[in-house]
mmCIF file of C-alpha atoms in Angstrom:
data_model
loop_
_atom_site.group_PDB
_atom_site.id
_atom_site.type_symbol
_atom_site.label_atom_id
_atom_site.label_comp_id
_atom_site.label_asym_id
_atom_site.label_seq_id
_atom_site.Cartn_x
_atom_site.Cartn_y
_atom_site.Cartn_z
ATOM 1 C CA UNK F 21 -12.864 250.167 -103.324
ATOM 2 C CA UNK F 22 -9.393 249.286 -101.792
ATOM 3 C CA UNK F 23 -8.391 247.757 -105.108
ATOM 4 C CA UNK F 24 -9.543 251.525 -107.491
ATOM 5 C CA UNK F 25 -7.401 253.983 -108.612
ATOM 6 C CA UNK F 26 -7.273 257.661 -107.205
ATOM 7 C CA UNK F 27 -9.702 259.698 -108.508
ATOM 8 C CA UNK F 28 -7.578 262.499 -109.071
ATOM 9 C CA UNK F 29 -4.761 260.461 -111.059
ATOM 10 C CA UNK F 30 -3.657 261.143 -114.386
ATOM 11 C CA UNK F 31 -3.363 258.511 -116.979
ATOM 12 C CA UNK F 32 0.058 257.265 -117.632
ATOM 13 C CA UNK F 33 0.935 256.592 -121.744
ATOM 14 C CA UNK F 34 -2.879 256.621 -121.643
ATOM 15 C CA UNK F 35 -4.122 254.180 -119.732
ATOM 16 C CA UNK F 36 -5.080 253.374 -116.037
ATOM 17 C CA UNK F 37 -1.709 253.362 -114.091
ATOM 18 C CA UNK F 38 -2.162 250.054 -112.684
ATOM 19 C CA UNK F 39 -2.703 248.539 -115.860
ATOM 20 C CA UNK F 40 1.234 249.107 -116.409
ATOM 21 C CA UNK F 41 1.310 245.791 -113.973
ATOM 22 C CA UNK F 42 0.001 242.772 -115.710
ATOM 23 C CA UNK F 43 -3.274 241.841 -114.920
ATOM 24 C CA UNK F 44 -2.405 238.362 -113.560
ATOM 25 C CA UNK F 45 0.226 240.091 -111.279
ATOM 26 C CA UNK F 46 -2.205 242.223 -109.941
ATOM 27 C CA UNK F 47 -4.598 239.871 -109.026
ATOM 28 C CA UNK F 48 -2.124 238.439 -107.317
ATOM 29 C CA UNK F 49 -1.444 240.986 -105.198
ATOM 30 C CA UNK F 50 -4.856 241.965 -104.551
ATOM 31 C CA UNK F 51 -5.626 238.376 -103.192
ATOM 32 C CA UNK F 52 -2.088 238.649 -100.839
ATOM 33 C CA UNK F 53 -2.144 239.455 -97.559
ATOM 34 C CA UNK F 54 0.546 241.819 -96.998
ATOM 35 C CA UNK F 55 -1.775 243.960 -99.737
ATOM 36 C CA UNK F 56 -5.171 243.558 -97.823
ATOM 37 C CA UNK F 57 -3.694 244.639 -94.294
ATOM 38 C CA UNK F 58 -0.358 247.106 -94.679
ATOM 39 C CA UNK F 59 -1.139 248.636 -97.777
ATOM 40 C CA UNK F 60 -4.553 249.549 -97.154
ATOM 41 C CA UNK F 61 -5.566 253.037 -96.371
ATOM 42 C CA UNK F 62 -1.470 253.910 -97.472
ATOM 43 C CA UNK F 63 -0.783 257.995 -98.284
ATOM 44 C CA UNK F 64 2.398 259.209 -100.089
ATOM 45 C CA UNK F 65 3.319 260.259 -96.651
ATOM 46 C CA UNK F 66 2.847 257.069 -94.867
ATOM 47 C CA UNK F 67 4.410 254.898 -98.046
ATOM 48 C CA UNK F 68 7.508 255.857 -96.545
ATOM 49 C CA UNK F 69 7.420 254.374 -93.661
ATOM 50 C CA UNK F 70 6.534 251.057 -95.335
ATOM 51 C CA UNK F 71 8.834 251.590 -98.006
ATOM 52 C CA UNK F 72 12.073 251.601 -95.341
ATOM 53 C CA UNK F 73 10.742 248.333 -93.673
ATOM 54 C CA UNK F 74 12.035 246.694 -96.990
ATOM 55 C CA UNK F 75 14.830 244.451 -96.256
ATOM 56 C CA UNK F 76 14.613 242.908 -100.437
ATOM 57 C CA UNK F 77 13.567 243.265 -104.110
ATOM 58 C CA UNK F 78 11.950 241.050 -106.269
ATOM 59 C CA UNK F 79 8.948 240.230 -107.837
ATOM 60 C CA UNK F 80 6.822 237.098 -107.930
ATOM 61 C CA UNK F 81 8.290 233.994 -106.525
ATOM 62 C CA UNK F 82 7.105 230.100 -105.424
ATOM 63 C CA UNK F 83 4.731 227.716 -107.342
ATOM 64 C CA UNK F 84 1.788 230.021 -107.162
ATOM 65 C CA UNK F 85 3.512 233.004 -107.756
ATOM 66 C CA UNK F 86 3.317 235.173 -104.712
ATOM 67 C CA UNK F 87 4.175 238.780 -104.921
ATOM 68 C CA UNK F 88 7.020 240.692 -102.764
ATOM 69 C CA UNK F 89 6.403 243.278 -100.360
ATOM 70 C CA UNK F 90 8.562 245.364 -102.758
ATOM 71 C CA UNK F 91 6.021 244.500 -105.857
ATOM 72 C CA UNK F 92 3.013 245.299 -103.615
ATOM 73 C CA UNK F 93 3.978 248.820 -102.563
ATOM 74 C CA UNK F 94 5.130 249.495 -106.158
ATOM 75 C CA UNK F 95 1.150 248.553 -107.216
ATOM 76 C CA UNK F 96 0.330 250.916 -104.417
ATOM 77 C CA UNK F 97 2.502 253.874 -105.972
ATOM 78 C CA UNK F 98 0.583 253.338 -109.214
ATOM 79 C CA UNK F 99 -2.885 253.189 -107.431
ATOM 80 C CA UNK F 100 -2.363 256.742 -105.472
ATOM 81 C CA UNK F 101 0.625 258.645 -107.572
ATOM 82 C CA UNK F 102 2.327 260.304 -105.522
ATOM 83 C CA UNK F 103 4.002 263.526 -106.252
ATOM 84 C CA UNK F 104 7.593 264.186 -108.984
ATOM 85 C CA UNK F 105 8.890 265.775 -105.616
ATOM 86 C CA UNK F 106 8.172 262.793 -103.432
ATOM 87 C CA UNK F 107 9.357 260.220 -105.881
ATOM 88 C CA UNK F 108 12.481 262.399 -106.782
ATOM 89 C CA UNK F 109 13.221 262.043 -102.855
ATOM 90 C CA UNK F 110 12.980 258.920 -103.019
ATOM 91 C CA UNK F 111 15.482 258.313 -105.401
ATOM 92 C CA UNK F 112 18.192 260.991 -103.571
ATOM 93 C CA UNK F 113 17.745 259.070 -100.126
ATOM 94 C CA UNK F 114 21.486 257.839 -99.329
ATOM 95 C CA UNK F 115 20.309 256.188 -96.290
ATOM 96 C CA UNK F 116 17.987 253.572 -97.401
ATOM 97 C CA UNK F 117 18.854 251.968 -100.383
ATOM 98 C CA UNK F 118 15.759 250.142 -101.050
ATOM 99 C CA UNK F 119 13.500 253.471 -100.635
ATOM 100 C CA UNK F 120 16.083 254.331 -103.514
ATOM 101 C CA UNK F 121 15.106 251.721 -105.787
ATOM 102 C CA UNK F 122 11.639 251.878 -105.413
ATOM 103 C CA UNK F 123 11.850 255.453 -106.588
ATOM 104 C CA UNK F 124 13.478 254.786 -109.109
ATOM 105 C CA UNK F 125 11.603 251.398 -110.395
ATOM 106 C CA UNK F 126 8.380 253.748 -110.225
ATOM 107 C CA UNK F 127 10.459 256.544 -112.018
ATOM 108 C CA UNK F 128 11.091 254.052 -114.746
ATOM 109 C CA UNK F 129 7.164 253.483 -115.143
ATOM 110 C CA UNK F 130 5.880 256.006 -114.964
ATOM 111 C CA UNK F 131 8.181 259.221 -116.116
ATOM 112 C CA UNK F 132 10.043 260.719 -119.243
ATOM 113 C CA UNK F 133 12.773 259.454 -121.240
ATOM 114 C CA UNK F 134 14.593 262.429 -120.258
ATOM 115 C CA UNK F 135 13.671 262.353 -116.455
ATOM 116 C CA UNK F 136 14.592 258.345 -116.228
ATOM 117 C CA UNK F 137 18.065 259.430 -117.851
ATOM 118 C CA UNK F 138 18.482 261.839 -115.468
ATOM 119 C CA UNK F 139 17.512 260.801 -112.233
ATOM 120 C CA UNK F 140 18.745 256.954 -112.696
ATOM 121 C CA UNK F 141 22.023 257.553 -114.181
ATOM 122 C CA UNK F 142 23.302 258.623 -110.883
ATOM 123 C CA UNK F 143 22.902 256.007 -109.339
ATOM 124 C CA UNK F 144 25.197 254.125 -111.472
ATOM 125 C CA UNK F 145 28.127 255.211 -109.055
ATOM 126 C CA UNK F 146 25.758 253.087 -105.868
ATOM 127 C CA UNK F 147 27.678 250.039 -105.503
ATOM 128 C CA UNK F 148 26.276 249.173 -102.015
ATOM 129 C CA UNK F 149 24.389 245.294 -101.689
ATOM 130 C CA UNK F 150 21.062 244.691 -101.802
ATOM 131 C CA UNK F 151 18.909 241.174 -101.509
ATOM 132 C CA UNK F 152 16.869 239.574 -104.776
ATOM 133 C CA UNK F 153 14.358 237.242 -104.097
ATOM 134 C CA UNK F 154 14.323 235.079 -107.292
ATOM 135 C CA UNK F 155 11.137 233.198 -108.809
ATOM 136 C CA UNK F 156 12.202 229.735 -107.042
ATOM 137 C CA UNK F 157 11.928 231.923 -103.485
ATOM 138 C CA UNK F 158 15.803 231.947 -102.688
ATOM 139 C CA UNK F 159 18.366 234.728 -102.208
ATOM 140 C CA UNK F 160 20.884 235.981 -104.264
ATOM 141 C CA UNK F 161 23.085 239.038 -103.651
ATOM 142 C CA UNK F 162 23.360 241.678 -106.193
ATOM 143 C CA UNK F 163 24.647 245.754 -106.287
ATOM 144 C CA UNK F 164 22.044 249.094 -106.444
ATOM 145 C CA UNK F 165 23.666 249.578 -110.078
ATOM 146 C CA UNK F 166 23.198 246.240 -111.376
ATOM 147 C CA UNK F 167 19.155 246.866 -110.625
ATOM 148 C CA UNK F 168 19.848 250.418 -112.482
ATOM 149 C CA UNK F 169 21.357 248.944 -115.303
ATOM 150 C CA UNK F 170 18.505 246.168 -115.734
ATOM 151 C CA UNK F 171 16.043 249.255 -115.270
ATOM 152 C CA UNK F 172 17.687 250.855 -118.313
ATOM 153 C CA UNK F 173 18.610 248.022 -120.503
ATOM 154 C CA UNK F 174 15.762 245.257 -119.962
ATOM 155 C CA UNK F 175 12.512 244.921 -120.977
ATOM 156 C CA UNK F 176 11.029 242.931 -118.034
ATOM 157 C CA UNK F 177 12.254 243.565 -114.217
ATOM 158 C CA UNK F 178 10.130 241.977 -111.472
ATOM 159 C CA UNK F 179 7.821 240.058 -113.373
ATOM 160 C CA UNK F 180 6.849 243.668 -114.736
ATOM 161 C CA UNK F 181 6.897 244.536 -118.159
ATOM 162 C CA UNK F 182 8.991 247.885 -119.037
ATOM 163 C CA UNK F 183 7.808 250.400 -121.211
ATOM 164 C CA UNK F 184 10.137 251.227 -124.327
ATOM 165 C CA UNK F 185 13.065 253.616 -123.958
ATOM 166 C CA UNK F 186 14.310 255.583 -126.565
ATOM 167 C CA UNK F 187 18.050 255.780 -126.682
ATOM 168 C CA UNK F 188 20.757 257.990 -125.221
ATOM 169 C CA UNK F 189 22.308 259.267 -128.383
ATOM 170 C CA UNK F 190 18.917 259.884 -129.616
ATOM 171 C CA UNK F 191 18.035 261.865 -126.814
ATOM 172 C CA UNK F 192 21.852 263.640 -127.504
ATOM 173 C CA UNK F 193 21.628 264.334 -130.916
ATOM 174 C CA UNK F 194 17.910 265.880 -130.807
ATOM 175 C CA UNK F 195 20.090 268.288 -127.863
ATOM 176 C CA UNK F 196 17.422 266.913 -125.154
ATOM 177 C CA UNK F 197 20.196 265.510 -122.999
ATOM 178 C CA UNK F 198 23.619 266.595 -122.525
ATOM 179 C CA UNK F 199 25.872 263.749 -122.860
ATOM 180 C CA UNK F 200 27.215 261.459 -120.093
ATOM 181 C CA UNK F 201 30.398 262.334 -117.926
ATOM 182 C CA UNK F 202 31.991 259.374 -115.907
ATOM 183 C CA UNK F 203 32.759 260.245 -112.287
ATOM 184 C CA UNK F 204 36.133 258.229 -113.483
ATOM 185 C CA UNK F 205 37.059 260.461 -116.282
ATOM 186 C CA UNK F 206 38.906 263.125 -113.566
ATOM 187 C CA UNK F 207 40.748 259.570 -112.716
ATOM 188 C CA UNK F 208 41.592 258.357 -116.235
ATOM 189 C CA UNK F 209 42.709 262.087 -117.080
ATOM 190 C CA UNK F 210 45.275 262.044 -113.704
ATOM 191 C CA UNK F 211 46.274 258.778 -115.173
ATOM 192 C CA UNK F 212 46.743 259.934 -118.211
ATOM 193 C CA UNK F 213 49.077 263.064 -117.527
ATOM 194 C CA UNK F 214 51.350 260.429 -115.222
ATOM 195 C CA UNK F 215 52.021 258.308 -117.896
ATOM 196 C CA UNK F 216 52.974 261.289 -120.025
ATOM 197 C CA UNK F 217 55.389 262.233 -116.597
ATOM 198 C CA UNK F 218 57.062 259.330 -116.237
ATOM 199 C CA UNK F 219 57.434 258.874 -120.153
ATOM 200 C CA UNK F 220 59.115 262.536 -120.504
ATOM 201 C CA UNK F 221 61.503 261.205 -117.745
ATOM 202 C CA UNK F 222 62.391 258.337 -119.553
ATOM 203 C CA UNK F 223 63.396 260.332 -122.948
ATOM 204 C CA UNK F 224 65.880 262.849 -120.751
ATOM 205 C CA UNK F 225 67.425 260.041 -118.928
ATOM 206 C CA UNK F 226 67.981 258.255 -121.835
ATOM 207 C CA UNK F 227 69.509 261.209 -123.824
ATOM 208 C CA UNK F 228 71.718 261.859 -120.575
ATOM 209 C CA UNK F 229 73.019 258.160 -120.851
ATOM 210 C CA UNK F 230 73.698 259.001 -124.556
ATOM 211 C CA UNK F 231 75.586 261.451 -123.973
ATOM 212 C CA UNK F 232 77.879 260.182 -121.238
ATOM 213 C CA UNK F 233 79.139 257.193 -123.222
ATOM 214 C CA UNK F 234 82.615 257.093 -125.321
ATOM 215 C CA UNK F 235 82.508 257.294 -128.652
ATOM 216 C CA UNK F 236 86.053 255.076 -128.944
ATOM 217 C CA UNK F 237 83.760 252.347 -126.803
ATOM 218 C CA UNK F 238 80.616 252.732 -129.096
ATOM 219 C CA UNK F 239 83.325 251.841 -132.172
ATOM 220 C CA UNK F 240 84.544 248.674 -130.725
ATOM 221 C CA UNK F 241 80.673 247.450 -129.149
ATOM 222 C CA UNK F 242 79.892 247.876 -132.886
ATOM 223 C CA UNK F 243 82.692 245.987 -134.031
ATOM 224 C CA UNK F 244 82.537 243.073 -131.722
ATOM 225 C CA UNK F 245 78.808 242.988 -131.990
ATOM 226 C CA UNK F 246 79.378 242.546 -136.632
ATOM 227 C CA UNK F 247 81.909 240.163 -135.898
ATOM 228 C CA UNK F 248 79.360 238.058 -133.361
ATOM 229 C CA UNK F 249 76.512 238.385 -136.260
ATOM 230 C CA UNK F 250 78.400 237.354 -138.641
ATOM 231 C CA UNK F 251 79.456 234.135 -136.837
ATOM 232 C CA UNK F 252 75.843 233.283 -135.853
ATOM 233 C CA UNK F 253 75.049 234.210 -139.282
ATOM 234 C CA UNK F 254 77.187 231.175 -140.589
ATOM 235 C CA UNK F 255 76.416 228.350 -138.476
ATOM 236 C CA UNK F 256 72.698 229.635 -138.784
ATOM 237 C CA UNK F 257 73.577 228.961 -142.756
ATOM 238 C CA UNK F 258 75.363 225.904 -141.966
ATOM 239 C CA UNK F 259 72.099 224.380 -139.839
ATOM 240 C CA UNK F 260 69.604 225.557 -142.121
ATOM 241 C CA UNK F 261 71.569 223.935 -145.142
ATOM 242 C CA UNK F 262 71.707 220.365 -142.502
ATOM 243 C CA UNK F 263 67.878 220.507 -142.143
ATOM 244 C CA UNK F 264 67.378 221.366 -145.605
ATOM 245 C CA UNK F 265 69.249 218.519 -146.669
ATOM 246 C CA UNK F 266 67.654 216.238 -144.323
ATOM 247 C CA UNK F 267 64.030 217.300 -145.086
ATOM 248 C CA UNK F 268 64.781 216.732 -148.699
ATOM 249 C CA UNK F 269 65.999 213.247 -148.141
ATOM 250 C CA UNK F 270 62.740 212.526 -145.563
ATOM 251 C CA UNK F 271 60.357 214.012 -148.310
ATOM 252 C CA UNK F 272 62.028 211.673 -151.548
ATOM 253 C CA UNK F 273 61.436 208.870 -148.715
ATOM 254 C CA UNK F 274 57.610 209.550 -147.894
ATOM 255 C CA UNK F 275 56.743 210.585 -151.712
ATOM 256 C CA UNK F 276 58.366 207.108 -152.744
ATOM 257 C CA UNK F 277 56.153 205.404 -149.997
ATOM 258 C CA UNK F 278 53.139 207.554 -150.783
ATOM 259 C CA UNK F 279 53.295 206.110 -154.489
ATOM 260 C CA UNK F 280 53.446 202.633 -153.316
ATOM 261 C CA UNK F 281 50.637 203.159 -151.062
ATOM 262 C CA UNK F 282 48.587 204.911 -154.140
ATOM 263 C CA UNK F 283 49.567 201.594 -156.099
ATOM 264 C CA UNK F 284 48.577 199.215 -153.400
ATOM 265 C CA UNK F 285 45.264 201.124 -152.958
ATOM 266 C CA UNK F 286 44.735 200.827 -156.551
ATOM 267 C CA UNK F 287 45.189 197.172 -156.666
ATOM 268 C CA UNK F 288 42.863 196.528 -153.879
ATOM 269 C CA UNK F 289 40.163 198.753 -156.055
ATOM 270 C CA UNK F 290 40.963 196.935 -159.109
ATOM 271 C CA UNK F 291 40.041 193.796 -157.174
ATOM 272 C CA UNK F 292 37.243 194.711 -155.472
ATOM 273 C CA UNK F 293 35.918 196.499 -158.694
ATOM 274 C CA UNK F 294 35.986 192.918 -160.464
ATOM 275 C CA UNK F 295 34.836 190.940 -157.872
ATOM 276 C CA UNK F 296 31.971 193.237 -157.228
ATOM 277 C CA UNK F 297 30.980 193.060 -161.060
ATOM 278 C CA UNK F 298 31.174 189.427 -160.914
ATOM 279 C CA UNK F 299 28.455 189.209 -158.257
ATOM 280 C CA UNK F 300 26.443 191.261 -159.957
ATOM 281 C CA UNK F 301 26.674 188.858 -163.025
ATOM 282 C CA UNK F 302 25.844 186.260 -160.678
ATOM 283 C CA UNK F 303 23.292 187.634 -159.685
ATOM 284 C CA UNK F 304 22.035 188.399 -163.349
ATOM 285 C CA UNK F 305 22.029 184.820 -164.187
ATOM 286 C CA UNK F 306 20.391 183.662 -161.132
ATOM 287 C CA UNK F 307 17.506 186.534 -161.786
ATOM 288 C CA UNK F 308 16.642 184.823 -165.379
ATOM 289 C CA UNK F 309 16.949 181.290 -164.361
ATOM 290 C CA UNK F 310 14.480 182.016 -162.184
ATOM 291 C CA UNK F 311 12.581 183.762 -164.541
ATOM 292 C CA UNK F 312 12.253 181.101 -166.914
ATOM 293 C CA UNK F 313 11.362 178.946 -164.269
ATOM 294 C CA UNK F 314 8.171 181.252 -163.539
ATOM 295 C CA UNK F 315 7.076 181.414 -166.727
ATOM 296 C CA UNK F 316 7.537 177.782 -167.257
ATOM 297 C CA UNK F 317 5.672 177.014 -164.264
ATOM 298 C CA UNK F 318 2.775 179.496 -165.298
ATOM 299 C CA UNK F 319 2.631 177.833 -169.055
ATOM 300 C CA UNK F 320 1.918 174.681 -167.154
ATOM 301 C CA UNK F 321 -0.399 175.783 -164.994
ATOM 302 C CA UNK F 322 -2.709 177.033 -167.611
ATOM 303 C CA UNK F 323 -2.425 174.267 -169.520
ATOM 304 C CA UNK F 324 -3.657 171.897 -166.904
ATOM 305 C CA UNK F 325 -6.691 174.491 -166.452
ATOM 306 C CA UNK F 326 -7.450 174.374 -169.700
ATOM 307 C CA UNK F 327 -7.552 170.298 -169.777
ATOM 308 C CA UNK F 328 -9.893 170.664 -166.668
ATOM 309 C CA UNK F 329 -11.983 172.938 -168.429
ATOM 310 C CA UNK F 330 -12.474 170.868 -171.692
ATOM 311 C CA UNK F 331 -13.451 167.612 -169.493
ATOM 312 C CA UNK F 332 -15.772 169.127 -166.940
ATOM 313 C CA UNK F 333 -17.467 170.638 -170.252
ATOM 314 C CA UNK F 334 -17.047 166.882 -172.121
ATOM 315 C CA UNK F 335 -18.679 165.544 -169.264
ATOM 316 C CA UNK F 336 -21.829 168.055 -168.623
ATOM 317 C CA UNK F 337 -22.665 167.630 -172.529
ATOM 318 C CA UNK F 338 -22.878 163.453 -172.221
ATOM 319 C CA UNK F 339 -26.062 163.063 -170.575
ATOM 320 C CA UNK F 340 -27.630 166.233 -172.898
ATOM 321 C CA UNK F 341 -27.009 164.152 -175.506
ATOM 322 C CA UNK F 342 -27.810 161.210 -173.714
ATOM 323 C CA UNK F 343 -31.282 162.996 -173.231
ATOM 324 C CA UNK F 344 -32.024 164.213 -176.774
ATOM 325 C CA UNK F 345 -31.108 160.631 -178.265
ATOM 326 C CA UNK F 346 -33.729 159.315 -175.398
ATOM 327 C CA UNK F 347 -36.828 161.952 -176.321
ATOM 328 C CA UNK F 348 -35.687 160.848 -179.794
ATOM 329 C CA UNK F 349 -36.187 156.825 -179.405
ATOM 330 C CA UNK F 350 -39.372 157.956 -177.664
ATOM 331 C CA UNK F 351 -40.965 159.231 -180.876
ATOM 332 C CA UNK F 352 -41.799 162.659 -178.829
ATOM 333 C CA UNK F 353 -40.188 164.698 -181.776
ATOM 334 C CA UNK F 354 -42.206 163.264 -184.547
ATOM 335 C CA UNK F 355 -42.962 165.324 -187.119
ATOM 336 C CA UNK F 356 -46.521 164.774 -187.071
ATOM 337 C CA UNK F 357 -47.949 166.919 -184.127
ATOM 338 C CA UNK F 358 -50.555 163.856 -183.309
ATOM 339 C CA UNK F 359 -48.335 160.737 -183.164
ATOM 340 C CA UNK F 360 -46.306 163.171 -181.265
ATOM 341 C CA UNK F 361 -48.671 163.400 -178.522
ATOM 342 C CA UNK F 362 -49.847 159.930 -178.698
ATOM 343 C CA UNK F 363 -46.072 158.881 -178.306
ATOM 344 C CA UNK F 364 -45.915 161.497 -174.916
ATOM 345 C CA UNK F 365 -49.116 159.797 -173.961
ATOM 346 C CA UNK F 366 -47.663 156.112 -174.379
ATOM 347 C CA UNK F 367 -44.034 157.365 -172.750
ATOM 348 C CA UNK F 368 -46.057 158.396 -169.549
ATOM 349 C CA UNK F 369 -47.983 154.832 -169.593
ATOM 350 C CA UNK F 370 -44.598 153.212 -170.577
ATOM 351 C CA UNK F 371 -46.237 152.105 -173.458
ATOM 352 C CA UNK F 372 -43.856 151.536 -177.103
ATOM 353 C CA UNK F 373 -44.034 154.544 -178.953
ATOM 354 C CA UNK F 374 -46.162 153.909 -182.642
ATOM 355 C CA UNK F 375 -44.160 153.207 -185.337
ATOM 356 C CA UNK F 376 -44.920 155.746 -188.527
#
């Protein structure tokens, strides 16, 4: 129950207000304890009290990710929505500047392009200090406009997600929002009209001193200053003509080095060229000796197989034949089918076989 929305609040670019915090935020806070015991039962008329207990802004921070007090009462102006009027205060209070910015971070969420425009811009010309706890938990010191101009220009502030903005001259051309006036431009005007002063003052003074000199005196400062010229003229000529010279002479000097150089280098080319081809012919040679020497070697190889071969078959054929000329001395392959078997008969008594 502590965690719903009000009943009676609108949806905000159509969904649940609180959903414009993350959901992994808000858990977050819901689970903290500065949520569970000072923000419970909170009204837009006690919010204010909490709201000027702030001493800092920020949004999550440590290893786990705890939320600030500042994040937690900004989840708690979502959850009950308080009034335009009430947040609009907020943003005019001049004596607490942290009630400021959380009226205006909850402007920023929740209202209009032209209302954010409006009612932030303002605040541009707040320089006072304010404390930002950063994600690792320590300090840093920063100004009411730089959290303005973060509000305006960023897309995340406080570990919160901003929705889009459209742009000023948008907004200017479409005649929704008159444009922007500087509370410096009165300055920069004053400034302006000085420097247009003191420059009109110049121009009459100098026209008075123009008028006060001789014109006799003018004539000779003229002439003296010609004559001076023209002597700075000439030994100007005469230098230039001296380094001229010289830089000719220095540049015949390195171009007549720079050939030998070029010749040198080709030399060392030519050299290397030759001796490179002459490995490679080395190399050549030593490829088909060796080549010839495989092929030798396999020649040999399959000669002495084939030797093998021809006597391991010599020698399985001797005792076949060895065996046919035996059955033959027997008599078992006579022609006649009875002496034959009477020859089988006599073999297996080791009798003589008959004699046809």
């Amino acid at each position: 129950m502590a965690n719903r929305t009000d009943p009676l609040a609108k949806n905000i670019r159509g969904t649940n207000p609180q959903n414009l915090v993350e959901k992994i935020v808000r858990t977050k806070i819901y689970q903290h304890t500065f949520w569970k015991e000072q923000c419970f039962g909170l009204t837009a008329e006690t919010l204010v009290d909490k709201a000027m207990e702030l001493d800092h802004v920020g949004g999550t921070f440590g290893g786990n990710r705890k939320p600030t007090p500042f994040l937690c009462l900004i989840l708690k102006m979502l959850q009950i929505q308080p009034e335009k009027d009430i947040v609009v205060e907020f943003i005019k209070n001049d004596d607490y500047k942290y009630v400021r910015i959380l009226g205006a971070f909850y402007l920023r969420l929740t209202g209009s392009d032209i209302d954010v425009y409006r009612y932030l811009e303002p605040l541009y010309n707040d320089y006072r200090k304010v404390r930002q706890k950063l994600s690792d938990g320590r300090f840093s010191l920063t100004h009411v406009d730089e959290v303005i101009e973060e509000l305006l220009t960023k897309d995340y502030s406080c570990d919160i997600a901003m929705p889009r903005l459209k742009k000023r001259w948008t907004l200017e051309q479409n005649a929704l929002l008159e444009p922007r006036k500087s509370v410096l431009e009165d300055d920069f005007e004053e400034e302006e009209e000085k420097e247009e002063n003191e420059a009109i003052a110049d121009a009459s003074e100098d026209e008075k001193d123009h008028h006060r000199k001789s014109p006799e005196r003018e004539r000779d400062r003229d002439r003296d200053r010609r004559r001076d010229s023209h002597r700075h003229r000439d030994r100007d000529y005469d230098r230039d003509y001296d380094m001229d010279r010289d830089y000719d002479r220095d540049y015949e000097r390195e171009r007549g080095r720079g050939r030998d150089r070029d010749r040198e280098r080709d030399r060392d080319r030519d050299h290397y060229r030759d001796r490179d081809r002459e490995r490679e012919r080395g190399r050549d040679r030593e490829r088909d000796r060796r080549d010839r020497a495989r092929r030798r070697s396999r020649s040999r190889s399959r000669d002495h197989k084939r030797h093998e071969t021809d006597d391991v078959r010599d020698h399985r054929e001797e005792p076949k034949k060895k065996k046919e000329k035996k059955m033959k001395e027997d008599g078992t392959d006579h022609p006649d089918p009875e002496i034959a078997e009477a020859n089988r008969l006599r073999a297996s008594l080791g009798l003589k076989p008959l004699r046809p």
